mmCIF file of C-alpha atoms in Angstrom:
data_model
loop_
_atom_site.group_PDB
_atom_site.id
_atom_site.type_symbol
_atom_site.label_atom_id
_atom_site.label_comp_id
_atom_site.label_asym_id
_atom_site.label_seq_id
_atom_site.Cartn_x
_atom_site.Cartn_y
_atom_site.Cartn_z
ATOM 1 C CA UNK A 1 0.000 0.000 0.000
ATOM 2 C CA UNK A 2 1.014 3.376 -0.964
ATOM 3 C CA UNK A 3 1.900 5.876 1.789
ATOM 4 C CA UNK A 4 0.154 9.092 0.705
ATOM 5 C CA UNK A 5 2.729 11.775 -0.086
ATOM 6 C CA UNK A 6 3.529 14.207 3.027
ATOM 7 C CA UNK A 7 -0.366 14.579 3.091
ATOM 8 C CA UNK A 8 0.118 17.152 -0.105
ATOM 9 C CA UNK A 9 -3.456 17.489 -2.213
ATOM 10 C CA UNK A 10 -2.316 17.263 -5.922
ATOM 11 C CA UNK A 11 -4.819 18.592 -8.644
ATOM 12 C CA UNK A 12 -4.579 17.875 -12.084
ATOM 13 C CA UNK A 13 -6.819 19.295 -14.783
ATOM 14 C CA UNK A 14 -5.938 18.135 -18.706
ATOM 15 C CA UNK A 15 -6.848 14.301 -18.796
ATOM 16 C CA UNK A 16 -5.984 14.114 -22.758
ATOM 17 C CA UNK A 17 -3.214 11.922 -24.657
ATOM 18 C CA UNK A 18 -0.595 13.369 -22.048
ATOM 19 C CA UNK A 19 -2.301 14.312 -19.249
ATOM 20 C CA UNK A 20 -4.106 10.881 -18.717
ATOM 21 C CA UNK A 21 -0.589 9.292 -17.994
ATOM 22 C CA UNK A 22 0.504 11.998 -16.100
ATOM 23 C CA UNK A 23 -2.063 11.673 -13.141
ATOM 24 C CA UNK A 24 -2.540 8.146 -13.263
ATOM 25 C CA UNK A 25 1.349 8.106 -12.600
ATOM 26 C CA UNK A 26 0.540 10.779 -9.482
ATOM 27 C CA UNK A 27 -2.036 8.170 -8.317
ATOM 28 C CA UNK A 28 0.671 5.176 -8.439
ATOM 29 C CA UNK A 29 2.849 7.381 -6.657
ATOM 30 C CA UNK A 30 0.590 8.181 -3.694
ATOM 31 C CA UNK A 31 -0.469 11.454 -4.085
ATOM 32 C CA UNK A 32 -3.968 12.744 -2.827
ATOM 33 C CA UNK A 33 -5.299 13.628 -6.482
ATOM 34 C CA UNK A 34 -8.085 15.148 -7.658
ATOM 35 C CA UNK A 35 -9.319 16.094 -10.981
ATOM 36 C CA UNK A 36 -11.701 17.673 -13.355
ATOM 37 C CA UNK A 37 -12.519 17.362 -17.125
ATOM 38 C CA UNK A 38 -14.845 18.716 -18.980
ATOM 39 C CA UNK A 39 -16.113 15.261 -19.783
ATOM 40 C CA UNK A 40 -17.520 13.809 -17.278
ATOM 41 C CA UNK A 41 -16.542 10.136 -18.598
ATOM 42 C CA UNK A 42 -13.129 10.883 -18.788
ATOM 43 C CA UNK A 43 -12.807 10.867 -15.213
ATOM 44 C CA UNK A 44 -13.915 7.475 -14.287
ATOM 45 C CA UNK A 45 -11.085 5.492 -14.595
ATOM 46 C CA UNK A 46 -8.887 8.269 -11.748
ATOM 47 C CA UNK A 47 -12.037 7.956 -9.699
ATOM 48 C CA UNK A 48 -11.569 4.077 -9.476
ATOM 49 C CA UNK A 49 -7.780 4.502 -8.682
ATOM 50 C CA UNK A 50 -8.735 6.498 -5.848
ATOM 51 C CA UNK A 51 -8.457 10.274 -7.326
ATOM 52 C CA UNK A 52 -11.223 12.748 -6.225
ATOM 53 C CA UNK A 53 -13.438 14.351 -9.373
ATOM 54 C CA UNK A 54 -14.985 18.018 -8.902
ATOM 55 C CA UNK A 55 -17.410 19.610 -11.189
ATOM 56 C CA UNK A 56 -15.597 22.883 -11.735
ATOM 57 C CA UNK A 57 -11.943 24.006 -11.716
ATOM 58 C CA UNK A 58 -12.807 26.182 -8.645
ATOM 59 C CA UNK A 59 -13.783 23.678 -6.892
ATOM 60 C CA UNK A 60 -10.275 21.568 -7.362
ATOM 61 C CA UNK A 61 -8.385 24.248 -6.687
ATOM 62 C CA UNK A 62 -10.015 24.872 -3.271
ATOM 63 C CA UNK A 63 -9.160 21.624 -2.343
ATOM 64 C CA UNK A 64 -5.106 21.427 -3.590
ATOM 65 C CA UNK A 65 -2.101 22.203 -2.853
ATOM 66 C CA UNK A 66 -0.466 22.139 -6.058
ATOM 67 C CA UNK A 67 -2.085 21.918 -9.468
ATOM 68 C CA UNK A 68 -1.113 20.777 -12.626
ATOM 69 C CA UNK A 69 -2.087 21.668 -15.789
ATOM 70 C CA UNK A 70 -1.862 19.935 -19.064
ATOM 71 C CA UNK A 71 -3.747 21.740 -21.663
ATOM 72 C CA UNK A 72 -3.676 22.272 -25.870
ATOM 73 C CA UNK A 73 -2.701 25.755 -25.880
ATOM 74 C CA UNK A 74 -2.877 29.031 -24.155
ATOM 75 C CA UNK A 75 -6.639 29.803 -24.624
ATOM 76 C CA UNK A 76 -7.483 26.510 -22.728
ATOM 77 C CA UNK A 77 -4.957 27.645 -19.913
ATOM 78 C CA UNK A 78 -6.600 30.484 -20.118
ATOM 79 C CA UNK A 79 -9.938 29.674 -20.133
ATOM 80 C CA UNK A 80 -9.132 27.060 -16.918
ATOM 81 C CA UNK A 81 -7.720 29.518 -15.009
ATOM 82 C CA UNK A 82 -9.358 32.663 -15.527
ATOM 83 C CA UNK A 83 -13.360 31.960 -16.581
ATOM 84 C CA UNK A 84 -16.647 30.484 -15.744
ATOM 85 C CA UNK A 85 -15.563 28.687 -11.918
ATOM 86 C CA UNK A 86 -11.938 29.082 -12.943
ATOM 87 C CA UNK A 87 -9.389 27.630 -10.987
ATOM 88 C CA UNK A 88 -7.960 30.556 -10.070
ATOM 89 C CA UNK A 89 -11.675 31.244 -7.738
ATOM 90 C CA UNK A 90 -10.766 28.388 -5.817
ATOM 91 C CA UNK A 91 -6.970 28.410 -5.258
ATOM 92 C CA UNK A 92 -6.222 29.466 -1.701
ATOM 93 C CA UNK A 93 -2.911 31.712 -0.936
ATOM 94 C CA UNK A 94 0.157 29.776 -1.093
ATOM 95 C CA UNK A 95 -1.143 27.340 -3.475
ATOM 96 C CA UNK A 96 1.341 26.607 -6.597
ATOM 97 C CA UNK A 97 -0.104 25.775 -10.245
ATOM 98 C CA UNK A 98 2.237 23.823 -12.631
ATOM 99 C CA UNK A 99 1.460 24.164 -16.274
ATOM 100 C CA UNK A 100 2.887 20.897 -18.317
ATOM 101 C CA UNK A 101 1.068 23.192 -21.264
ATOM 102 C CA UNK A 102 3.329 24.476 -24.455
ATOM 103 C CA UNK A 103 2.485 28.003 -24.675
ATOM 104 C CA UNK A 104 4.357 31.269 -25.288
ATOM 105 C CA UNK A 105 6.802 32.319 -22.870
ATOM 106 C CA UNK A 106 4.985 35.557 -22.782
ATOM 107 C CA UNK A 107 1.796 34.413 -21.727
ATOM 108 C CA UNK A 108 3.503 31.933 -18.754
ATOM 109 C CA UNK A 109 4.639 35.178 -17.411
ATOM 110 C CA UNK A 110 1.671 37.262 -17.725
ATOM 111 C CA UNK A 111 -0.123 34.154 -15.981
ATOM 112 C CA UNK A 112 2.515 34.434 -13.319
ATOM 113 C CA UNK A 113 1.927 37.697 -12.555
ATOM 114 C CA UNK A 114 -1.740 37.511 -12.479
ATOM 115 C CA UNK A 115 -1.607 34.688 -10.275
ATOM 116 C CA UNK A 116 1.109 36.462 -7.905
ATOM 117 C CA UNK A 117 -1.726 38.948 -7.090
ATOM 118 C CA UNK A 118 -3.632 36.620 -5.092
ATOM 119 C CA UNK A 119 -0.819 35.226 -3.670
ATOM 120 C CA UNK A 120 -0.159 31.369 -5.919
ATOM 121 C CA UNK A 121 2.939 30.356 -7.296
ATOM 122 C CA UNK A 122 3.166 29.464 -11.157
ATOM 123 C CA UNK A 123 5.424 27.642 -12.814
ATOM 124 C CA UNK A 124 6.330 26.859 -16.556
ATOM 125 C CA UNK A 125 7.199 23.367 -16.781
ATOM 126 C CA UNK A 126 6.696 21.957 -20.284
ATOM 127 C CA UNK A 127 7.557 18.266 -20.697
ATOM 128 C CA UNK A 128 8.918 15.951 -23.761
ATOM 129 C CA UNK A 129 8.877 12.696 -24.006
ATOM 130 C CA UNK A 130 5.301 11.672 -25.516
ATOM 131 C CA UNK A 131 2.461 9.730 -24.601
ATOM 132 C CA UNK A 132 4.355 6.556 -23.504
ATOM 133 C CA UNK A 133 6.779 8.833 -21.612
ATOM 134 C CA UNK A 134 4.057 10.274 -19.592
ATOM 135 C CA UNK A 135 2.721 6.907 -19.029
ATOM 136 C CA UNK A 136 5.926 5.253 -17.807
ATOM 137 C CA UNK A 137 6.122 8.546 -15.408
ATOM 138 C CA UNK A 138 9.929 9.087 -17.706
ATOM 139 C CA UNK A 139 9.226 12.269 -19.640
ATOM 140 C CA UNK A 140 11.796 15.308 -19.039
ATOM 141 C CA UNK A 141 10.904 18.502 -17.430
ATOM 142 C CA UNK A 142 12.015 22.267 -18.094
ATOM 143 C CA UNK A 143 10.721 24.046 -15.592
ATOM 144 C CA UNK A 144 10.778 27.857 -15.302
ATOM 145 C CA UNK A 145 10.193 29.742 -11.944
ATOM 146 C CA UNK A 146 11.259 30.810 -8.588
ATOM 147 C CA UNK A 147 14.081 28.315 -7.277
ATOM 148 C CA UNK A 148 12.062 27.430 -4.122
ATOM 149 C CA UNK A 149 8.811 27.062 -5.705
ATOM 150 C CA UNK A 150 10.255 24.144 -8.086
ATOM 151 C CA UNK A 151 11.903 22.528 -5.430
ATOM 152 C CA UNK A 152 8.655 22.715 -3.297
ATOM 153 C CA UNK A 153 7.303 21.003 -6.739
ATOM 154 C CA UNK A 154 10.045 18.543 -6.893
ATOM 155 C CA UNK A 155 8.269 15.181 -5.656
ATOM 156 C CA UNK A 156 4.874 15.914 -7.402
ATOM 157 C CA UNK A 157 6.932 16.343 -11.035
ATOM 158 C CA UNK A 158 9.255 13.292 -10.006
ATOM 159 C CA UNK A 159 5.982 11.297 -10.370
ATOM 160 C CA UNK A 160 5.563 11.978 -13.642
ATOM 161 C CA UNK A 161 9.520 12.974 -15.058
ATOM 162 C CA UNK A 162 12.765 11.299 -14.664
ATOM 163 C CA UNK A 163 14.497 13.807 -15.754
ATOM 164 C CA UNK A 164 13.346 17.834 -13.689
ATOM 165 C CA UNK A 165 15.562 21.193 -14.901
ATOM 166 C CA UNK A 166 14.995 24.287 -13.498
ATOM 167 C CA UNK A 167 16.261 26.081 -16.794
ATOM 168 C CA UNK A 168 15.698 29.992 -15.136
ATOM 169 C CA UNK A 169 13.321 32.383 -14.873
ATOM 170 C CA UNK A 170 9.330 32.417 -15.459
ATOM 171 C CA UNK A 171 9.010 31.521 -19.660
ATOM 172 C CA UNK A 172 12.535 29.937 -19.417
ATOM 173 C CA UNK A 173 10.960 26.539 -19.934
ATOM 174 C CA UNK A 174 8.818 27.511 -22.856
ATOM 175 C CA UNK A 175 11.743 28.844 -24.425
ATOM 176 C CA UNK A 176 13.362 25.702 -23.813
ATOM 177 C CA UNK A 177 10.739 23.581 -24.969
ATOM 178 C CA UNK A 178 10.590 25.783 -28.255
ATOM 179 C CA UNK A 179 14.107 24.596 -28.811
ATOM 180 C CA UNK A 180 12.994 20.955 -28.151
ATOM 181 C CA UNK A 181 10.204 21.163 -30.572
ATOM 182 C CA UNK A 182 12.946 22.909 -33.356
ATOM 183 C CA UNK A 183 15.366 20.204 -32.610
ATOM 184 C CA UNK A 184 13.200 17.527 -32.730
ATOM 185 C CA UNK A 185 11.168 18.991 -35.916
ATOM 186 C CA UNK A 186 14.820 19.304 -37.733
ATOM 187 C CA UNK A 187 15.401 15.724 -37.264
ATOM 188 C CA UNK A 188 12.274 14.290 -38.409
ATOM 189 C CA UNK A 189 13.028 16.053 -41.458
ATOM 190 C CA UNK A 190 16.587 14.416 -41.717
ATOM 191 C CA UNK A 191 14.633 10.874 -41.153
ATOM 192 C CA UNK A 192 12.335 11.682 -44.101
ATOM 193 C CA UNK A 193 14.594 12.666 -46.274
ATOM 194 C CA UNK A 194 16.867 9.840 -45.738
ATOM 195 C CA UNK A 195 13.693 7.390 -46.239
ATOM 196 C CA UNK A 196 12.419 9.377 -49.658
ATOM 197 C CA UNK A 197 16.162 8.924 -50.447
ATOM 198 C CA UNK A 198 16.207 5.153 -49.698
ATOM 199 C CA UNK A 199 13.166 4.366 -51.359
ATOM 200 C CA UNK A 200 13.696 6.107 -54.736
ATOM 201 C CA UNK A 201 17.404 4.384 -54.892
ATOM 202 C CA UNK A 202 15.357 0.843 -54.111
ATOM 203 C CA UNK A 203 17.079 0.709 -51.018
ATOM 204 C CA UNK A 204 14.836 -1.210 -48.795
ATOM 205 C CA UNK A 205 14.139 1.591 -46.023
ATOM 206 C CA UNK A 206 14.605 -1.002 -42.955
ATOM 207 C CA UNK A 207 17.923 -1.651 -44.176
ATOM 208 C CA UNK A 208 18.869 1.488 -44.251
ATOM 209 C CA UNK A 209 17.743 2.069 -40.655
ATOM 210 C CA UNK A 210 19.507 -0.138 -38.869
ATOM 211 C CA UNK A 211 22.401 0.905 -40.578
ATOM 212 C CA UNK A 212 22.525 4.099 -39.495
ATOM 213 C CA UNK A 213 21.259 3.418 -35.990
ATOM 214 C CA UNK A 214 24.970 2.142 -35.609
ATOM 215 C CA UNK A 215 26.326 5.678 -36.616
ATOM 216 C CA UNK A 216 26.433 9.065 -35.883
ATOM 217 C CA UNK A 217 22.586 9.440 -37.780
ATOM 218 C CA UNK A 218 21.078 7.923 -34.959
ATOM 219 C CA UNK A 219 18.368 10.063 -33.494
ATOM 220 C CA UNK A 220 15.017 9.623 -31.633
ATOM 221 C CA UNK A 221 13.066 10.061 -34.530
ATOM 222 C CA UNK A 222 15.508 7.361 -36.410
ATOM 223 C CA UNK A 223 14.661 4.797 -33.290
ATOM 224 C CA UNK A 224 11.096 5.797 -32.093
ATOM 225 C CA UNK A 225 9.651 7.817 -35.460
ATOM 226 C CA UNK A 226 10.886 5.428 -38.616
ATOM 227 C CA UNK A 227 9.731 2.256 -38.126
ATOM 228 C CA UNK A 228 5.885 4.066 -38.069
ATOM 229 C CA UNK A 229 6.968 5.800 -41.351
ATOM 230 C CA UNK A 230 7.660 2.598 -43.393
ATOM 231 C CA UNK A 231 4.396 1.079 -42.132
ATOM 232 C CA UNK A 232 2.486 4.060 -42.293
ATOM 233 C CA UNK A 233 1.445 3.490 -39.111
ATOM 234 C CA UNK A 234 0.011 7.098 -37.925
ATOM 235 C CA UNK A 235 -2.322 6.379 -34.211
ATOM 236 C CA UNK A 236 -1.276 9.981 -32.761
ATOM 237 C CA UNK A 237 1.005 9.555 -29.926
ATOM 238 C CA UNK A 238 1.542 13.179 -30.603
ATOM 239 C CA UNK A 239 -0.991 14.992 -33.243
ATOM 240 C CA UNK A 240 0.237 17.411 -35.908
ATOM 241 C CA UNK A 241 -1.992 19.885 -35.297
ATOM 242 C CA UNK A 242 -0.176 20.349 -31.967
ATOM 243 C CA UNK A 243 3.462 20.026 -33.323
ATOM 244 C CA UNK A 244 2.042 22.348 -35.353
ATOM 245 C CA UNK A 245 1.472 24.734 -32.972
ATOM 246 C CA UNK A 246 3.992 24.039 -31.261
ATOM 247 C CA UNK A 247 6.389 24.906 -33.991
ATOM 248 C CA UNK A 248 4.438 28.450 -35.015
ATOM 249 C CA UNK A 249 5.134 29.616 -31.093
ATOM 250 C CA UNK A 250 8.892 29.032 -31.696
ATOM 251 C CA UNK A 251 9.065 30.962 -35.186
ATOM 252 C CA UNK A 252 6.815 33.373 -33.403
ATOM 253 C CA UNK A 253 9.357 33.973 -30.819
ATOM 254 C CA UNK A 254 12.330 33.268 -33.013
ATOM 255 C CA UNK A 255 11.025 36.472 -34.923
ATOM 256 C CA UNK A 256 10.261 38.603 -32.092
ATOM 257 C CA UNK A 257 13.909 37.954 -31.314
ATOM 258 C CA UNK A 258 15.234 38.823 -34.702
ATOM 259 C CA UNK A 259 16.235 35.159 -35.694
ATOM 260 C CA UNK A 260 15.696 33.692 -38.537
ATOM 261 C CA UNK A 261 15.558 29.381 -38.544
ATOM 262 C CA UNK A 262 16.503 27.130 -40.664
ATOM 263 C CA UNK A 263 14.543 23.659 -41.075
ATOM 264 C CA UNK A 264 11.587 25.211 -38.713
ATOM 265 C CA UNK A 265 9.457 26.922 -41.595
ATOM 266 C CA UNK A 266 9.851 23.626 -43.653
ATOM 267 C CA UNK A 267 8.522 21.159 -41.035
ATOM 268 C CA UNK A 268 5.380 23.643 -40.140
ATOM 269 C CA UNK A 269 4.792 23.733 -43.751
ATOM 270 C CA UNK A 270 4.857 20.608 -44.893
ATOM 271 C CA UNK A 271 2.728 19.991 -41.180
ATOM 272 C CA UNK A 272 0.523 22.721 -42.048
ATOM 273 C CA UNK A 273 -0.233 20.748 -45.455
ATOM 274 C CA UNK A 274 -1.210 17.639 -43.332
ATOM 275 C CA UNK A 275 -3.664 19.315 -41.628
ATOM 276 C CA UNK A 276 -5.139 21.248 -44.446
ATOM 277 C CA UNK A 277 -5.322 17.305 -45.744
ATOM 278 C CA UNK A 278 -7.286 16.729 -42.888
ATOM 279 C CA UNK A 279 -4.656 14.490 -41.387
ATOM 280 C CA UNK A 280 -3.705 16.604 -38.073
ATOM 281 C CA UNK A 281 -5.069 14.170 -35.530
ATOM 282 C CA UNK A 282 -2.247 11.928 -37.075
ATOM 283 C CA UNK A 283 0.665 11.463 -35.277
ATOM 284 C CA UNK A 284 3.193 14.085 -36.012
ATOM 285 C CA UNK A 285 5.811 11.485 -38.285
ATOM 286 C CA UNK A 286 3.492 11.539 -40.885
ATOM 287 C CA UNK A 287 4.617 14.558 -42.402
ATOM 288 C CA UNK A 288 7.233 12.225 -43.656
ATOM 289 C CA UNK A 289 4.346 11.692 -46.191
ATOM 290 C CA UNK A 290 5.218 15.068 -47.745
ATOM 291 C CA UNK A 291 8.628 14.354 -48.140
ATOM 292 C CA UNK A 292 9.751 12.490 -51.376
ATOM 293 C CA UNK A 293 7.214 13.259 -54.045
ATOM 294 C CA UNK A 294 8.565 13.817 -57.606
ATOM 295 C CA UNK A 295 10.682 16.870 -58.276
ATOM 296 C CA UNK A 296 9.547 19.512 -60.533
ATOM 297 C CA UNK A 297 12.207 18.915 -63.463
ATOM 298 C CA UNK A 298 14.184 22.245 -64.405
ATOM 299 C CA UNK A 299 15.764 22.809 -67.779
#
């Protein structure tokens, strides 16, 4: 039997692809948790683990501690927080709120500062390592805030993250996590273009991935991503519509800075043109897809 953690109330509100994983691993771990979604029926499998479901963010937050968020985008953090029976209502002083959520470093501060006003901590803590990551409770966190607010966090984002950075101030970990997401984006498109080259040599495309798993083109999307290219297998771990997304808030903040990336603009192109395809509840590797057709010929 668990031992509940230090008595510490643990909200989490975000029950979706991520989310789900994240709080069942809180459960495992022995927090008090207690959660809210907007559909009712997501929240019966955390009710039979023992978690505590509330009809309104308000009421969570008057009953936590800490609560963690893990929402689309900024609008839903938004809306969460600040509307109808938002969380923010309910959240008594002293209270901390953690938002998982990839959103602008400009709006995690402007939440912090908002929240400051009644007294609650915020913190910007944005996670990679997809769906099974937040299942197996081994995702990495960035997390941006005061010092001894994220080590008052420590043990409630241990359940969920091996791996817990405090990268600097408020936004720091959305800027972070914008550099993930560019990384990450800029390697997928390596992948693809290695396949499209593989294919239209009649290399078999297997082949040629375990090969280079052995050198220096080994990559996450080479292990994790390839293998679901070459058999089109596209169940959304993570959907484009949010890479997506998550890609347009780093070029947004890579222009408000005054620079100008490389392979970003391709991958939320050719991403944008899955989900003008109607494909962006696919998982993300499928813009892969748009990779390798025909070349216009010049002369």
């Amino acid at each position: 039997m668990n031992v509940k953690q230090e008595n510490t109330t643990v909200g989490f509100i975000g029950l979706g692809s991520m989310g789900a994983g994240m709080a069942h691993c809180l459960v495992r771990k022995g927090f008090y948790v207690h959660v809210y979604a907007r559909r009712p029926e997501v929240l019966s499998s955390f009710v039979e683990a023992g978690a505590t479901a509330h009809d309104t963010p308000a009421a969570l937050g008057s009953s936590c501690d800490i609560v963690v968020l893990s929402l689309s985008d900024a609008s839903a953090v938004e809306a969460v927080l600040f509307g109808n029976n938002g969380l923010a209502q309910g959240l008594r002083p002293g209270a901390l709120v953690i938002d998982t959520s990839t959103v602008a470093a400009t709006t995690a501060q402007a939440i912090g500062e908002r929240l400051a006003k009644q007294g609650v901590g915020f913190l910007d803590a944005p996670v990679s390592g997809g769906q099974a990551g937040a299942q197996a409770g081994t995702l990495a966190c960035m997390v941006g805030g005061e010092a001894q607010q994220v080590q008052a966090c420590h043990a409630v984002l241990s359940a969920f993250c091996q791996a817990i950075t405090h990268v600097g101030a408020l936004g720091a970990g959305q800027t972070v996590k914008a550099c993930n997401q560019v990384a990450v984006a800029a390697a997928m498109l390596g992948v693809a273009d290695a396949l499209a080259l593989a294919r239209a040599q009649g290399v078999d495309p297997n082949i040629m991935r375990d090969v280079l798993l052995q050198g220096s083109a080994r990559s996450f999307p080479m292990e994790k991503h390839a293998p679901r290219i070459i058999q089109e297998s596209f169940e959304p771990g993570f959907r484009a519509r949010l890479m997506r997304k998550d890609l347009r808030l780093a070029l947004d903040t890579a222009h408000a800075s005054g620079v100008e990336l490389a392979a970003a603009p391709v991958a939320e192109r050719l991403l944008d043109a899955m989900c003008n395809d109607e494909r962006g509840d696919w998982d993300w590797c499928g813009v892969a897809l748009e990779v390798g057709k025909p070349a216009e010929k010049t002369h």
